[in-house]
Amino acid sequence: TLSNLLPKENLVEVYDEHATRSNILRALERLLDRRNEQNKTAAACEIEKEGKEIKGHVVEDDTLLFSYGGHGKRTQFCTQTQTIHNGKIVSEPWLKYSDIINLLERKFKGGTALCFIDCCHSGGFGEAIVQKYSNNNNNNNNNNNN
């Protein structure tokens, strides 16, 4: 398993009743924030050591692996919808494909993101990516034409 191959600080696993929308997003965001902070520190050390500016704080050869196995719908993962917060059962929505795509776009700069999706309607994840970027390109083209 990956947990035997990777340092614990580079791996997040969320299973079963803990796999709620908020827990998955929070865990992934913490992992990406930790990575980004490590990259900033490494870049600062490199600048100090070499006395030269380097391109941003991005490690361009990083690879992120996001894997989901479970149930899915056309636009979302069927994550757990109930969690216990302060002793009370709290309901929350399923995790939308766009939630993961937006988080990765916001927090994972440089490198390659690989997403393995094993659920019904998993093709919807790829469609969500295509739709997002075709919408972005259309918006950019419209702005350039004005």
Short mmCIF file of C-alpha atoms in Angstrom, two decimals:
data_model
loop_
_atom_site.label_atom_id
_atom_site.label_comp_id
_atom_site.label_asym_id
_atom_site.label_seq_id
_atom_site.Cartn_x
_atom_site.Cartn_y
_atom_site.Cartn_z
CA THR A 1 0.00 0.00 0.00
CA LEU A 2 1.03 3.62 -0.40
CA SER A 3 1.20 4.09 3.35
CA ASN A 4 4.24 1.76 3.36
CA LEU A 5 5.97 3.67 0.56
CA LEU A 6 5.41 7.33 1.40
CA PRO A 7 6.36 9.48 4.36
CA LYS A 8 3.28 9.95 6.57
CA GLU A 9 3.40 13.74 6.10
CA ASN A 10 2.90 13.21 2.34
CA LEU A 11 -0.15 10.97 2.64
CA VAL A 12 -3.76 11.57 3.63
CA GLU A 13 -6.25 8.73 3.90
CA VAL A 14 -9.92 9.20 4.76
CA TYR A 15 -12.14 6.14 5.07
CA ASP A 16 -15.68 5.02 5.76
CA GLU A 17 -17.73 7.15 8.17
CA HIS A 18 -14.93 9.76 8.28
CA ALA A 19 -15.13 10.29 4.50
CA THR A 20 -17.42 13.32 4.59
CA ARG A 21 -17.18 16.26 2.21
CA SER A 22 -15.67 18.53 4.86
CA ASN A 23 -13.18 15.94 6.16
CA ILE A 24 -11.89 15.10 2.69
CA LEU A 25 -11.52 18.74 1.64
CA ARG A 26 -9.93 19.72 4.96
CA ALA A 27 -7.42 16.84 4.84
CA LEU A 28 -6.45 17.55 1.22
CA GLU A 29 -6.13 21.27 1.86
CA ARG A 30 -3.91 20.69 4.92
CA LEU A 31 -1.68 18.40 2.84
CA LEU A 32 -1.38 21.01 0.07
CA ASP A 33 -0.76 23.84 2.55
CA ARG A 34 2.01 21.78 4.19
CA ARG A 35 3.55 21.10 0.75
CA ASN A 36 3.36 24.76 -0.22
CA GLU A 37 4.99 25.83 3.07
CA GLN A 38 7.80 23.28 2.57
CA ASN A 39 8.33 24.63 -0.96
CA LYS A 40 8.55 28.22 0.34
CA THR A 41 11.10 27.18 2.96
CA ALA A 42 13.13 25.23 0.39
CA ALA A 43 13.02 28.19 -2.02
CA ALA A 44 14.16 30.61 0.71
CA CYS A 45 17.08 28.32 1.60
CA GLU A 46 18.05 28.01 -2.06
CA ILE A 47 17.95 31.79 -2.55
CA GLU A 48 20.09 32.31 0.56
CA LYS A 49 22.54 29.57 -0.42
CA GLU A 50 22.90 30.47 -4.09
CA GLY A 51 22.33 34.21 -3.76
CA LYS A 52 19.93 34.15 -6.68
CA GLU A 53 16.20 34.35 -7.20
CA ILE A 54 14.49 31.15 -8.29
CA LYS A 55 11.22 30.83 -10.15
CA GLY A 56 8.50 31.21 -7.50
CA HIS A 57 8.01 28.70 -4.75
CA VAL A 58 6.94 25.85 -6.97
CA VAL A 59 8.40 22.41 -7.21
CA GLU A 60 7.50 21.62 -10.80
CA ASP A 61 8.31 17.94 -10.66
CA ASP A 62 5.97 17.19 -7.74
CA THR A 63 3.25 14.63 -8.39
CA LEU A 64 -0.02 14.58 -6.50
CA LEU A 65 -2.10 11.42 -6.52
CA PHE A 66 -5.78 11.78 -5.63
CA SER A 67 -7.64 8.49 -5.46
CA TYR A 68 -11.32 7.96 -4.75
CA GLY A 69 -13.00 4.58 -4.51
CA GLY A 70 -16.66 4.38 -3.64
CA HIS A 71 -20.01 5.45 -5.01
CA GLY A 72 -20.54 8.32 -7.40
CA LYS A 73 -23.10 10.31 -9.35
CA ARG A 74 -22.73 12.32 -12.54
CA THR A 75 -21.32 15.42 -10.80
CA GLN A 76 -20.31 14.29 -7.32
CA PHE A 77 -18.85 11.64 -5.08
CA CYS A 78 -21.35 9.93 -2.76
CA THR A 79 -19.43 10.69 0.42
CA GLN A 80 -20.75 10.23 3.93
CA THR A 81 -23.48 12.77 4.60
CA GLN A 82 -23.61 12.61 8.37
CA THR A 83 -20.97 13.32 10.92
CA ILE A 84 -20.94 13.98 14.64
CA HIS A 85 -19.98 17.50 15.66
CA ASN A 86 -20.07 18.50 19.34
CA GLY A 87 -22.09 15.40 20.13
CA LYS A 88 -24.78 16.11 17.52
CA ILE A 89 -25.41 14.47 14.17
CA VAL A 90 -24.79 16.99 11.41
CA SER A 91 -25.76 16.49 7.77
CA GLU A 92 -23.69 17.78 4.90
CA PRO A 93 -23.86 17.51 1.09
CA TRP A 94 -21.96 15.10 -1.10
CA LEU A 95 -18.55 16.12 -2.40
CA LYS A 96 -18.85 17.71 -5.85
CA TYR A 97 -16.22 16.95 -8.46
CA SER A 98 -15.80 20.71 -8.87
CA ASP A 99 -14.86 21.02 -5.16
CA ILE A 100 -11.78 18.85 -5.72
CA ILE A 101 -10.92 20.48 -9.05
CA ASN A 102 -11.16 23.99 -7.59
CA LEU A 103 -9.09 23.07 -4.53
CA LEU A 104 -6.36 21.52 -6.66
CA GLU A 105 -6.33 24.52 -8.99
CA ARG A 106 -6.08 26.92 -6.05
CA LYS A 107 -3.49 25.06 -3.96
CA PHE A 108 -1.47 22.74 -6.23
CA LYS A 109 0.83 24.87 -8.35
CA GLY A 110 3.29 23.15 -10.62
CA GLY A 111 3.82 19.47 -11.10
CA THR A 112 1.31 16.87 -12.14
CA ALA A 113 -1.98 15.96 -10.46
CA LEU A 114 -3.14 12.41 -11.17
CA CYS A 115 -6.72 11.61 -10.24
CA PHE A 116 -7.85 7.98 -10.08
CA ILE A 117 -11.61 7.81 -9.74
CA ASP A 118 -13.21 4.39 -9.19
CA CYS A 119 -16.96 4.90 -8.93
CA CYS A 120 -20.10 4.90 -11.03
CA HIS A 121 -20.21 7.90 -13.38
CA SER A 122 -16.46 8.51 -12.87
CA GLY A 123 -16.30 9.97 -16.37
CA GLY A 124 -18.18 12.93 -14.95
CA PHE A 125 -14.97 13.95 -13.17
CA GLY A 126 -13.16 14.27 -16.51
CA GLU A 127 -16.16 16.09 -17.97
CA ALA A 128 -16.07 18.55 -15.05
CA ILE A 129 -12.40 19.30 -15.81
CA VAL A 130 -13.08 19.79 -19.52
CA GLN A 131 -16.10 21.97 -18.77
CA LYS A 132 -14.16 24.14 -16.31
CA TYR A 133 -11.31 24.78 -18.68
CA SER A 134 -13.45 25.24 -21.76
CA ASN A 135 -15.49 27.80 -19.79
CA ASN A 136 -12.25 29.53 -18.70
CA ASN A 137 -11.01 29.62 -22.29
CA ASN A 138 -14.32 31.02 -23.52
CA ASN A 139 -14.22 33.73 -20.83
CA ASN A 140 -10.62 34.59 -21.75
CA ASN A 141 -11.52 34.77 -25.46
CA ASN A 142 -14.48 37.03 -24.70
CA ASN A 143 -12.28 39.31 -22.61
CA ASN A 144 -9.66 39.49 -25.38
CA ASN A 145 -12.31 40.43 -27.95
CA ASN A 146 -13.50 43.44 -25.92
#
